[in-house]
mmCIF file of C-alpha atoms in Angstrom:
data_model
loop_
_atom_site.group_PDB
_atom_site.id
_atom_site.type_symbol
_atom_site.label_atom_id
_atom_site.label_comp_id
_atom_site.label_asym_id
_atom_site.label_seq_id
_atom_site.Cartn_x
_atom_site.Cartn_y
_atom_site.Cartn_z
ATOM 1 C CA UNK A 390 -27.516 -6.869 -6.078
ATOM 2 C CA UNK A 391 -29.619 -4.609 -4.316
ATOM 3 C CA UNK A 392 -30.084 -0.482 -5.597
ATOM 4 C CA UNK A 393 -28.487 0.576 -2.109
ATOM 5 C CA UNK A 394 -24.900 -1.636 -2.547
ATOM 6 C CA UNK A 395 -25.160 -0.772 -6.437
ATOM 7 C CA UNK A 396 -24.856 2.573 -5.651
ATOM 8 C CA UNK A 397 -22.268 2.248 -2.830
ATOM 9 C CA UNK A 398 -19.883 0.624 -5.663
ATOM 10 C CA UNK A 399 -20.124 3.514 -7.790
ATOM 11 C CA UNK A 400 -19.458 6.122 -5.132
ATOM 12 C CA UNK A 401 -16.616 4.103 -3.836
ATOM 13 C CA UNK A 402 -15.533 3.534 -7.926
ATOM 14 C CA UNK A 403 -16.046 7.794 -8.635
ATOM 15 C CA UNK A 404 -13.805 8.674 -5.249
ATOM 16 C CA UNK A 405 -11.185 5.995 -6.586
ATOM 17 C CA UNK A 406 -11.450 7.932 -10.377
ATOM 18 C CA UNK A 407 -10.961 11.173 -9.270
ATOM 19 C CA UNK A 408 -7.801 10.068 -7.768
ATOM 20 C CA UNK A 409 -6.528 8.080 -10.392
ATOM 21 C CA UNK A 410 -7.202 11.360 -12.547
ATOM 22 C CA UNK A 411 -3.746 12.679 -10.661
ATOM 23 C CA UNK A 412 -1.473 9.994 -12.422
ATOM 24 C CA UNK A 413 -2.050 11.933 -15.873
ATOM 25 C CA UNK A 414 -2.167 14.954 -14.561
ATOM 26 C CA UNK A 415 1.551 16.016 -15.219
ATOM 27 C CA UNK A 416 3.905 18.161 -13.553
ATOM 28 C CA UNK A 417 6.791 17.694 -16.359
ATOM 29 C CA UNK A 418 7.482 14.536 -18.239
ATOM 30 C CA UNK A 419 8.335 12.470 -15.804
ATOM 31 C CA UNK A 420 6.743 13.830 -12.725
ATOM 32 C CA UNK A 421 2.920 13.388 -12.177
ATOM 33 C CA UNK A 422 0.617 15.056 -9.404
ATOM 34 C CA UNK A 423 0.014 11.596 -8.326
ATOM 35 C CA UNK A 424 3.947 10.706 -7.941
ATOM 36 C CA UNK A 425 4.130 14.439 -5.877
ATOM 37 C CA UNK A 426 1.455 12.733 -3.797
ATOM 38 C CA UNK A 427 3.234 9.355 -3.300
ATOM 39 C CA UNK A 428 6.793 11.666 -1.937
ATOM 40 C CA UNK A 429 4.996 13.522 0.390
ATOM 41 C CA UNK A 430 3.921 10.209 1.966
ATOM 42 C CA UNK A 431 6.995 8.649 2.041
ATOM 43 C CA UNK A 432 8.083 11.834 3.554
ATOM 44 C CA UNK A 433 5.785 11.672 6.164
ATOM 45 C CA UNK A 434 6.536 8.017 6.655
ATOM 46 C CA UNK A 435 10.111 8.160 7.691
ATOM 47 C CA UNK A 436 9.453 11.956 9.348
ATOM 48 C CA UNK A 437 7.182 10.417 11.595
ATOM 49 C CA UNK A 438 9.132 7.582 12.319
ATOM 50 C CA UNK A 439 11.993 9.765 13.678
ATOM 51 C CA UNK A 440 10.353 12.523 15.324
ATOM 52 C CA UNK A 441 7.058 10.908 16.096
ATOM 53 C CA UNK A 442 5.151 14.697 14.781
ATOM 54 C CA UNK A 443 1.527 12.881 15.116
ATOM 55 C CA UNK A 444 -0.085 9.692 16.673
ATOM 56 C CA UNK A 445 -1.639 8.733 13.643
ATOM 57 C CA UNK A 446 0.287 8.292 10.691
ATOM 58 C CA UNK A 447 -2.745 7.191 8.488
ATOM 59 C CA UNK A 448 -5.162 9.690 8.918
ATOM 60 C CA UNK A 449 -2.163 12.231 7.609
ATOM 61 C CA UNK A 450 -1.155 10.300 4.837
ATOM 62 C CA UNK A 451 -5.089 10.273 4.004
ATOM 63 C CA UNK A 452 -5.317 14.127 4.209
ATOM 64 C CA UNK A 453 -2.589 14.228 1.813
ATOM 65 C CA UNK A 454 -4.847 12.608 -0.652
ATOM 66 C CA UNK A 455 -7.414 14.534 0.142
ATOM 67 C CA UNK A 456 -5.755 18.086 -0.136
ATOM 68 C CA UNK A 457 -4.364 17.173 -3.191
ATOM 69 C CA UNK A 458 -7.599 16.200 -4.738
ATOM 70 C CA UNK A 459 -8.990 19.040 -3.622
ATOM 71 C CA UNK A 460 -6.762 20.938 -5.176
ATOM 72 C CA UNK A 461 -7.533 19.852 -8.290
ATOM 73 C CA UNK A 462 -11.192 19.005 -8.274
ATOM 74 C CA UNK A 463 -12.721 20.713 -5.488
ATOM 75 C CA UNK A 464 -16.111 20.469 -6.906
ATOM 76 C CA UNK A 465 -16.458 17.264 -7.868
ATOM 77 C CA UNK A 466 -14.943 15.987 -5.137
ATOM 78 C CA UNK A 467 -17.351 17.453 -2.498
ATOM 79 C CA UNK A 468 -20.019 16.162 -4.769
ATOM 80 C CA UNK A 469 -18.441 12.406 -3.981
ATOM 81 C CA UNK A 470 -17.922 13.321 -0.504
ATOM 82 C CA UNK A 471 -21.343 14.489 0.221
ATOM 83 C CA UNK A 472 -22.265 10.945 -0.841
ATOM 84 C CA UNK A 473 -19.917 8.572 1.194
ATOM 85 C CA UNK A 474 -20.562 7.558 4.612
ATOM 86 C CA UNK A 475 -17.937 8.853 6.167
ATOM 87 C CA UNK A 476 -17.521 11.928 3.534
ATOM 88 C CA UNK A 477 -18.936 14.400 6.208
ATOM 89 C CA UNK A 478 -15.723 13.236 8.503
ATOM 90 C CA UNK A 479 -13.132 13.839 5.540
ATOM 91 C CA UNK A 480 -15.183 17.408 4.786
ATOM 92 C CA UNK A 481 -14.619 18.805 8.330
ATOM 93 C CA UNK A 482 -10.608 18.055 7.765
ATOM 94 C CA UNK A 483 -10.992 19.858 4.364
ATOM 95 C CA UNK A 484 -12.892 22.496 6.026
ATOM 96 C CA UNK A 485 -10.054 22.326 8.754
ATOM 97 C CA UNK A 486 -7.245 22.727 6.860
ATOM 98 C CA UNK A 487 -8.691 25.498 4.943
ATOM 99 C CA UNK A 488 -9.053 27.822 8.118
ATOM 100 C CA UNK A 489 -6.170 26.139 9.408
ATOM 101 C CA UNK A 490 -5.087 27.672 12.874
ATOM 102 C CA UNK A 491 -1.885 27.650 13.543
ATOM 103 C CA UNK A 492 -0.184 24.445 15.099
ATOM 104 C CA UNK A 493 -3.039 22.308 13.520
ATOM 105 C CA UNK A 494 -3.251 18.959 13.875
ATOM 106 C CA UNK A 495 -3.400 19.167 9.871
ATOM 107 C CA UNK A 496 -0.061 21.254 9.571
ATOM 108 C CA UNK A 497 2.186 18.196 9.701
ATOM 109 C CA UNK A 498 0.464 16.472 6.759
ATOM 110 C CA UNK A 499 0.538 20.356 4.344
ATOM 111 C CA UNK A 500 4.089 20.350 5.903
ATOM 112 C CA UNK A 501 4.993 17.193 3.918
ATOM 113 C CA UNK A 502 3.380 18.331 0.754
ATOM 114 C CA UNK A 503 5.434 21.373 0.860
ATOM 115 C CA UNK A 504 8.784 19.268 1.914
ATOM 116 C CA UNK A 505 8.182 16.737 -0.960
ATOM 117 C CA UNK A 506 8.253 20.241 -3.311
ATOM 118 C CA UNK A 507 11.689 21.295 -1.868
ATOM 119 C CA UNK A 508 12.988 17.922 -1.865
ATOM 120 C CA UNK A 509 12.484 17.435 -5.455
ATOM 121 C CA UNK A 510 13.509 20.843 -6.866
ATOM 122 C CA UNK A 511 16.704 20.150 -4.920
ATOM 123 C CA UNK A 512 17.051 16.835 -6.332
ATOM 124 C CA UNK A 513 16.802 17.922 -9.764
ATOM 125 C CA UNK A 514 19.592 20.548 -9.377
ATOM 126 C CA UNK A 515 21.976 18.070 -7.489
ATOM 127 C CA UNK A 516 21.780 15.592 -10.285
ATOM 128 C CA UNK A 517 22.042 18.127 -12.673
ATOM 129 C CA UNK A 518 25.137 19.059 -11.512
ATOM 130 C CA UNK A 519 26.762 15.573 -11.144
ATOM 131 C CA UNK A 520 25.567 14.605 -7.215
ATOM 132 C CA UNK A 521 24.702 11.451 -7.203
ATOM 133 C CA UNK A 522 22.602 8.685 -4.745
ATOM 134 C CA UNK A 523 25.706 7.073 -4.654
ATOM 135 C CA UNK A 524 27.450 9.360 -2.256
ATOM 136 C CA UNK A 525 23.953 9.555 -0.091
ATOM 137 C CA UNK A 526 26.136 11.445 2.715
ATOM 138 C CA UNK A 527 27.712 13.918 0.375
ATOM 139 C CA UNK A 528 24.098 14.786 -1.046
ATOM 140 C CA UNK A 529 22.683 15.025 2.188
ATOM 141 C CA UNK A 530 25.245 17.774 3.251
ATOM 142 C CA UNK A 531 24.803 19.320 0.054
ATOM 143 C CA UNK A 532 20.621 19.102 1.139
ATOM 144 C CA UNK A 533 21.334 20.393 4.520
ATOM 145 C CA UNK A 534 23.153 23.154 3.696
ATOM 146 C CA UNK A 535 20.462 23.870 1.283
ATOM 147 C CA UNK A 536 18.568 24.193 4.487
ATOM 148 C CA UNK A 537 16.253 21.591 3.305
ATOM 149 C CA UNK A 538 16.019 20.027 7.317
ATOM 150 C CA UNK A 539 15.789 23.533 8.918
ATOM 151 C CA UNK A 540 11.865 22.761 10.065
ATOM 152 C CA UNK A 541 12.024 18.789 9.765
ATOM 153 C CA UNK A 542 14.505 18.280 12.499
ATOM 154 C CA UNK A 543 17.969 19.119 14.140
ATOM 155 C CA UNK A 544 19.633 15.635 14.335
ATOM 156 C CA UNK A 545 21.840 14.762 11.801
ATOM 157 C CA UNK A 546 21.378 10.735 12.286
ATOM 158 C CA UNK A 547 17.595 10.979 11.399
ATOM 159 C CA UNK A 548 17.579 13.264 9.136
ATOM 160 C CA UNK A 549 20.300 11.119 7.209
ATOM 161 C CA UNK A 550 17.993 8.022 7.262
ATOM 162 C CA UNK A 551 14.782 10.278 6.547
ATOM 163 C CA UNK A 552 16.328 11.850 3.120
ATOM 164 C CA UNK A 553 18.048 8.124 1.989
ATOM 165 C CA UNK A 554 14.653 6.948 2.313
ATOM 166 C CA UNK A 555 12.858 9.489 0.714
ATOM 167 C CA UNK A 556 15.677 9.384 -2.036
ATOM 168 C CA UNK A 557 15.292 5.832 -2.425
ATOM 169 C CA UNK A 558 11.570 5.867 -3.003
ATOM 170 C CA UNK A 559 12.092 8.117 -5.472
ATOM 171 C CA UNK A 560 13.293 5.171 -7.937
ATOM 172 C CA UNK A 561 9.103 4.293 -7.496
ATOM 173 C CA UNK A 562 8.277 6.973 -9.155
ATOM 174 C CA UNK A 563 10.285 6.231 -12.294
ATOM 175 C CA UNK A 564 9.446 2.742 -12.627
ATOM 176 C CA UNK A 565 6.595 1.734 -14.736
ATOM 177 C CA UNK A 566 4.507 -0.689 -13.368
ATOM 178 C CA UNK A 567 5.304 -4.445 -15.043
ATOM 179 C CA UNK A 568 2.113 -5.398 -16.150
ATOM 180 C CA UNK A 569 2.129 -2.681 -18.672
ATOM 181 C CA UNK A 570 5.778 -2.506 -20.136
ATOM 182 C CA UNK A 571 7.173 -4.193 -23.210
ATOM 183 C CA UNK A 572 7.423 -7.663 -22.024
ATOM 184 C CA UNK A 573 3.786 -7.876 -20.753
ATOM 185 C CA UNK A 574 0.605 -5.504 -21.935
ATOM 186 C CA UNK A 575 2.709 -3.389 -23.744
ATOM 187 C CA UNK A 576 0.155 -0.687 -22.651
ATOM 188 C CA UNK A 577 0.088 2.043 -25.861
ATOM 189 C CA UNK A 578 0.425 5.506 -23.543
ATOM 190 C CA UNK A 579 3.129 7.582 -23.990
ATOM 191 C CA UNK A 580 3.268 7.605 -20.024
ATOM 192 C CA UNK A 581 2.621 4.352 -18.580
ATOM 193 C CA UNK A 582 1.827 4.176 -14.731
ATOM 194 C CA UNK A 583 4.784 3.928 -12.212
ATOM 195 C CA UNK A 584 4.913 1.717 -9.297
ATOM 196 C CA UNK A 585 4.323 5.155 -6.925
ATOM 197 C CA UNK A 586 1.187 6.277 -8.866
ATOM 198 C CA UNK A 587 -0.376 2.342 -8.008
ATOM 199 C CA UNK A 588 0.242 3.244 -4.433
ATOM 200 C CA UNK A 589 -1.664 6.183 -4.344
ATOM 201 C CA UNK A 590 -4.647 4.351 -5.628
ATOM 202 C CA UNK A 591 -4.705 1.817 -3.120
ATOM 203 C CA UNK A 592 -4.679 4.015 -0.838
ATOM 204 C CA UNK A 593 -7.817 5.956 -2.551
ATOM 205 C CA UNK A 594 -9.302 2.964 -3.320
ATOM 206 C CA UNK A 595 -8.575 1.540 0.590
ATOM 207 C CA UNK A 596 -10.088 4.879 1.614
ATOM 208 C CA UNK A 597 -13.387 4.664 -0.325
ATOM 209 C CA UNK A 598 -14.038 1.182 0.297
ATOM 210 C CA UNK A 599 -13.594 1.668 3.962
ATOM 211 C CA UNK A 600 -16.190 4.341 3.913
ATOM 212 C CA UNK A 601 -18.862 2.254 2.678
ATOM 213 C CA UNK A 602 -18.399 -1.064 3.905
ATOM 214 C CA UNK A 603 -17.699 -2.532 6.870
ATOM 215 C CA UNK A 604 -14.294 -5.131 6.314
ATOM 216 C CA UNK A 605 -13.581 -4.685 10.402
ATOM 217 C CA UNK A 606 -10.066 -3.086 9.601
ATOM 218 C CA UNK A 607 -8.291 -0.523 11.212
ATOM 219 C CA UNK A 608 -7.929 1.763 8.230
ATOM 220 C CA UNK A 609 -5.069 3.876 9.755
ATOM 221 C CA UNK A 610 -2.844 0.481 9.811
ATOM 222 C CA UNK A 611 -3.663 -0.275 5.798
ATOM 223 C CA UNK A 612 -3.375 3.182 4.911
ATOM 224 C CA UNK A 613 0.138 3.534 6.674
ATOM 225 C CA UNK A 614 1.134 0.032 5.118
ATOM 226 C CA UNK A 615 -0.299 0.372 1.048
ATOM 227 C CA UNK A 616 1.957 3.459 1.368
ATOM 228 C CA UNK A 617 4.903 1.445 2.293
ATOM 229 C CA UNK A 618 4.068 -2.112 0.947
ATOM 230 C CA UNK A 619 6.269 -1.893 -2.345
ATOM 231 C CA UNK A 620 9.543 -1.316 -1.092
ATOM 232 C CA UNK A 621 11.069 -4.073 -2.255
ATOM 233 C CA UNK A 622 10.345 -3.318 -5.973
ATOM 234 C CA UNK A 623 13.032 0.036 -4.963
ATOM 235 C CA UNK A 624 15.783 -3.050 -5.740
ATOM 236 C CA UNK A 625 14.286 -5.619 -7.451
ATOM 237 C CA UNK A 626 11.794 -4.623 -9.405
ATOM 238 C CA UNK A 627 8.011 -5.177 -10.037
ATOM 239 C CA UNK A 628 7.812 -9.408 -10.375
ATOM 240 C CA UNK A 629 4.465 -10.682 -12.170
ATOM 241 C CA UNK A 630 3.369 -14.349 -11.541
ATOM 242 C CA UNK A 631 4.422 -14.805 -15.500
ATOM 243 C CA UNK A 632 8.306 -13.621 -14.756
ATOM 244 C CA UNK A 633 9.448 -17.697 -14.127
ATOM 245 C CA UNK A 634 9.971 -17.274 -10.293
ATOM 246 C CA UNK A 635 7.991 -18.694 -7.521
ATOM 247 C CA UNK A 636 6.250 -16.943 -5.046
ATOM 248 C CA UNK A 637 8.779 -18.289 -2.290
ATOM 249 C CA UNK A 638 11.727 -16.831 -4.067
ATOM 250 C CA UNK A 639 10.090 -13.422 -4.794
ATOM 251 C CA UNK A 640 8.836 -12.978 -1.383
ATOM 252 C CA UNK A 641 12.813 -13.933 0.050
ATOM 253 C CA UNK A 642 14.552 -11.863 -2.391
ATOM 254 C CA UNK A 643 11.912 -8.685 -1.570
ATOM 255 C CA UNK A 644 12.337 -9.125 2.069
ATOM 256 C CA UNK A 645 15.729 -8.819 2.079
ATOM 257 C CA UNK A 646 15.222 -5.220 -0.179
ATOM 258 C CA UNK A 647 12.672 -3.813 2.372
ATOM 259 C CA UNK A 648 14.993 -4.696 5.126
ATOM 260 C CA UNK A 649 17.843 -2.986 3.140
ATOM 261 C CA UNK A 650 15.777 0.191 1.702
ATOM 262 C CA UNK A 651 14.151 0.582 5.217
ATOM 263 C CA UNK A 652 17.830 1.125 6.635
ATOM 264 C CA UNK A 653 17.924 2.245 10.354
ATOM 265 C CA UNK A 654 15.008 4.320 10.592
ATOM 266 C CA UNK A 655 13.355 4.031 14.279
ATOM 267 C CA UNK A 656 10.652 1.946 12.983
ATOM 268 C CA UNK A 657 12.037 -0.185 11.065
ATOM 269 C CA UNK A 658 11.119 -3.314 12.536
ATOM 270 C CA UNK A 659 7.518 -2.334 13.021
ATOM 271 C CA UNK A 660 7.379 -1.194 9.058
ATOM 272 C CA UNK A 661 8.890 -4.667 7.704
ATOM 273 C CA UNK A 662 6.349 -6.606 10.342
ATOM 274 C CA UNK A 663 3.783 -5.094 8.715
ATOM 275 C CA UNK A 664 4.836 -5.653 4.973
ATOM 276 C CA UNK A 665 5.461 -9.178 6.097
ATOM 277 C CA UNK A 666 2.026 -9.530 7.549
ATOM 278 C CA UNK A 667 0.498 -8.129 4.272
ATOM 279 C CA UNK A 668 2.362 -10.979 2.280
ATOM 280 C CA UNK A 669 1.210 -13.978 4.984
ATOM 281 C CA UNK A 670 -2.314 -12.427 3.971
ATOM 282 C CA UNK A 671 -3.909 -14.193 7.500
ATOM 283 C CA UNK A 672 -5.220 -10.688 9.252
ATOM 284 C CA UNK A 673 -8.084 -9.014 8.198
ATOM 285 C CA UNK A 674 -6.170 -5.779 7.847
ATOM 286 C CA UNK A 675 -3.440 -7.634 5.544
ATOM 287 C CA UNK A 676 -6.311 -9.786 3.489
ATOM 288 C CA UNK A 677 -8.109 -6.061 2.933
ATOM 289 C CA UNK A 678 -4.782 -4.585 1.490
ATOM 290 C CA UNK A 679 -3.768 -7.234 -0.708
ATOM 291 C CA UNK A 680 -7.390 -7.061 -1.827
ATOM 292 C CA UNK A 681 -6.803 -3.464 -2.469
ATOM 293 C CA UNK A 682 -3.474 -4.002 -4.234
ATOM 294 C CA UNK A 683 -4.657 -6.198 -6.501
ATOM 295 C CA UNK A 684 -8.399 -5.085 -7.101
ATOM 296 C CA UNK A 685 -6.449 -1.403 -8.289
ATOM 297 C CA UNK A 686 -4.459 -3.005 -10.774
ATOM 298 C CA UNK A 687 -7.246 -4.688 -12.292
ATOM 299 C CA UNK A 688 -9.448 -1.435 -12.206
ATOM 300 C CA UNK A 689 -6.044 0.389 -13.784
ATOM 301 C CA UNK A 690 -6.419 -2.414 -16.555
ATOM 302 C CA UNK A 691 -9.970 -1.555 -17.361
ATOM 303 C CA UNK A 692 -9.239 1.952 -17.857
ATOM 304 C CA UNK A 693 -6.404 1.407 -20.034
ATOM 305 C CA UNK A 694 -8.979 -0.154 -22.212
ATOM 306 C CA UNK A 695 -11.361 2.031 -21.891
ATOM 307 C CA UNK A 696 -8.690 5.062 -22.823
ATOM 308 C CA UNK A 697 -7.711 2.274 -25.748
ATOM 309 C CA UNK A 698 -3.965 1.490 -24.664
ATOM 310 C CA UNK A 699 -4.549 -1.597 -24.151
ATOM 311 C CA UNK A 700 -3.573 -4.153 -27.803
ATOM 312 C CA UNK A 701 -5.811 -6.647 -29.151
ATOM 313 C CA UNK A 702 -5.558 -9.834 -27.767
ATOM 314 C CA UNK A 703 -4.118 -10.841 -31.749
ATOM 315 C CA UNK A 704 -1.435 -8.199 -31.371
ATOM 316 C CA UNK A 705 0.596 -10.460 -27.857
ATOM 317 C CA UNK A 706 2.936 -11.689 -29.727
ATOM 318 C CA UNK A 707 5.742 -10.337 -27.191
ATOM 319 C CA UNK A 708 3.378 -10.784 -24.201
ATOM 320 C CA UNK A 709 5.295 -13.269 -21.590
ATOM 321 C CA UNK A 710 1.671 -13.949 -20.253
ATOM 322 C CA UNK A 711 0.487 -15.538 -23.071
ATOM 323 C CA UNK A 712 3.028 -18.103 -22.881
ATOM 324 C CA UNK A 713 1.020 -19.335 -19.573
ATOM 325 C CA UNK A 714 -1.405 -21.813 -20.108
ATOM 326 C CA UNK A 715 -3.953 -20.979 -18.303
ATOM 327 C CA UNK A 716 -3.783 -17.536 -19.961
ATOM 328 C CA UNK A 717 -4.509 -19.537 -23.259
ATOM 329 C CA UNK A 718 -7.210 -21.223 -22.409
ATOM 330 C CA UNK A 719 -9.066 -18.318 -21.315
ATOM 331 C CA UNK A 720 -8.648 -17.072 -25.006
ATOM 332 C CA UNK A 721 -9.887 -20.510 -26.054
ATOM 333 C CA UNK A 722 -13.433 -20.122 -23.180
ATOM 334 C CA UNK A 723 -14.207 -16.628 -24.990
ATOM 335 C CA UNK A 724 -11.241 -13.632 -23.585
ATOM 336 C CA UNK A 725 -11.812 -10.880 -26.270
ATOM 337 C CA UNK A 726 -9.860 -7.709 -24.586
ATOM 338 C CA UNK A 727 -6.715 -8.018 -22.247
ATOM 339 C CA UNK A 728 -8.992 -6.877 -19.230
ATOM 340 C CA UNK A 729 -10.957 -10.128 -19.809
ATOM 341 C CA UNK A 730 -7.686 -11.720 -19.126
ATOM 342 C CA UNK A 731 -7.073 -9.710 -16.047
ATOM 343 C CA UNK A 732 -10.510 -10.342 -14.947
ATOM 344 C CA UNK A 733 -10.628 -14.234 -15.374
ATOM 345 C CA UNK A 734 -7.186 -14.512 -13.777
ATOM 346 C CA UNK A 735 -7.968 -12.409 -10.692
ATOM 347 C CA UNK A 736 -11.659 -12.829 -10.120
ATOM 348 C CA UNK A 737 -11.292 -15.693 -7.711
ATOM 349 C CA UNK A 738 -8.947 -13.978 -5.293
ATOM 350 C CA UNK A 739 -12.051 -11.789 -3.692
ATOM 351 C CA UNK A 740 -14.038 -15.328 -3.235
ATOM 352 C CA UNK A 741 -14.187 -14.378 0.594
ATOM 353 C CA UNK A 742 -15.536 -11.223 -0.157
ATOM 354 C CA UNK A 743 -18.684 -10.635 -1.931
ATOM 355 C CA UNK A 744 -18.654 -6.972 -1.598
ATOM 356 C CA UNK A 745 -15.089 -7.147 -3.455
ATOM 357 C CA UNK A 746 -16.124 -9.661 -6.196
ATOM 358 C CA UNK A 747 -19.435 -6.990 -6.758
ATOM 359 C CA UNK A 748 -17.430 -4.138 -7.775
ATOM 360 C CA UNK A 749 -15.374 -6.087 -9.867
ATOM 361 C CA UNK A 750 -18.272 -7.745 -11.732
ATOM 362 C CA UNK A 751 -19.442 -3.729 -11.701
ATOM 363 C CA UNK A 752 -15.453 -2.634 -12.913
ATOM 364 C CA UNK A 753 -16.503 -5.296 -16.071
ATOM 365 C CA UNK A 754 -19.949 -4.453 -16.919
ATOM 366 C CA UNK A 755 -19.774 -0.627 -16.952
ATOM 367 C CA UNK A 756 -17.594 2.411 -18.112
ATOM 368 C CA UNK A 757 -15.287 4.233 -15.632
ATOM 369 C CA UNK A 758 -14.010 6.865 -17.445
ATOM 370 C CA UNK A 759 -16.313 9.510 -18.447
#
């Protein structure tokens, strides 16, 4: 490996740390900076597709990230920036949305940060006192009359499918992700990583990568569909391969959920094309998010064992992946640590991409957390 892609990987690897820092960063026990990140998102998702407020969804879902992280490592993160190829391009929106003028082109994206806020302090009050999801049109009154729509929009229809949406999404950011509950890793942290806080790292991670190397993708079409690309774990849950259900029936039981938790927003049909592309895998821009997806969870892993969460391989006794055969012979060819096992099970999906098996080779042979 030459020095110059060496040190590409580790730029790309310290951008997609300093973002995973915001899923322990906490704003209460249940709500991480990370998860506030992941609702201003989805906000902008659905905003955007009603009222079409910019022409490129990405890049603001992007500058989320980035104004968040800057928030809460300024310095560091300039340091990373200053590194990355296109870092000067990501400064300059910084820059931008520090001296913001008004009317912006960055105002819509600090507008969903600051919606996301309302929308959950209202939340917590309504369920507090006994509103429920389950009459979505009574809580939405209850929201509008809270005046939480005044500066999103003035028709009642959207705004209806915007805040069922958002308040759907919000069931990502309570669900830990499978491959570290009970039944699989049975990952030690008293907070284990939800489904929402995974999304936000693809999305860093998507970012990053993109910066460095060229994968010919539009990144504003993977950006806008790693943001969205879980929806159908909102109803059924996060499915492993090790769950006793094939790959067919997962991928008809989640299509009908996206269709379902997508309801009748404007774009609907363009936002379930898109998740449907990403699980035919045949684009380059669906092939680059699935790498993402996946290549996140198995840097996630290492830093679970690196923060030591993860059990000893001799302590699986009520691991469903162990029952898998393959899974026991890697124990048998040398496995020591459950990220060997997540590294010998997924190093062969990147086979078309040297750049992607590289950093994972790097993700195994070096420390990410300092």
């Amino acid at each position: 490996m030459k020095d110059k892609e060496i040190e590409k990987i580790k730029t790309v690897l310290s951008f997609y740390m300093l973002a995973n820092n915001l899923k322990y960063l906490t704003v209460d026990e249940r709500e991480s900076v990370a998860n506030q990140v992941y609702g201003s998102m989805i906000l902008a998702t659905a905003i955007n597709s009603e009222y079409k407020k910019v022409d490129n969804l990405g890049e603001t879902i992007r500058i989320i990230l980035l104004k968040t992280m800057n928030d809460y490592s300024k310095d560091k993160l300039f340091s990373i920036l200053k590194k990355m190829d296109k870092g000067k391009e990501y400064i300059a929106k910084l820059d931008n949305y520090e001296n913001m003028p008004c009317h912006s082109y960055n105002d819509f994206a600090f507008d969903c940060i600051k919606y996301e806020l309302e929308m959950e302090k209202f939340l917590n009050v309504a369920y507090q006192k006994g509103l429920t999801f389950a009459d979505d049109k009574k809580l939405y009154e209850t929201a509008k009359n809270y005046g939480l729509f005044d500066e999103i929009g003035n028709d009642d229809k959207k705004n209806l499918e915007i805040f069922k949406f958002y308040c759907l999404n919000t069931v990502l950011k309570n669900k830990d992700r499978s491959g570290w509950d009970d039944y699989h890793w049975n990952v030690s942290a008293d907070r284990r990583e939800k489904i929402s806080e995974h999304i936000v790292g693809t999305i860093a991670l998507a970012t990053a990568l993109d910066s460095e190397f060229d994968f010919n993708i539009d990144l504003d079409e993977v950006t806008s569909l790693l943001c969205i690309h879980e929806l159908g774990e909102i109803e059924i849950g996060d499915i492993t391969p090790f769950d006793e259900i094939t790959l067919e029936q997962k991928e008809e039981i989640e299509h009908k959920a996206i269709i379902e938790v997508i309801g009748d927003l404007t774009d609907k049909e363009k936002m379930a094309k898109s998740i449907f592309e990403f699980d035919e895998r045949k684009s380059n821009m669906a092939k680059f998010a699935y790498y993402c997806d996946k290549l996140e969870a198995d840097i996630q892993a290492k830093v679970y064992q690196e923060m030591g969460y993860q059990h000893p391989l001799t302590d699986q006794d009520n691991n469903v992946v162990f029952k898998n055969e393959k899974v026991k012979q890697m124990v048998t060819d040398g496995a020591t640590t459950a990220f060997d096992i997540w590294y010998a099970w997924d190093k062969g999906i990147y086979k078309d991409s040297k750049v992607l098996t590289k950093t994972l080779n790097y993700v195994k042979d070096n420390r990410l957390k300092k």
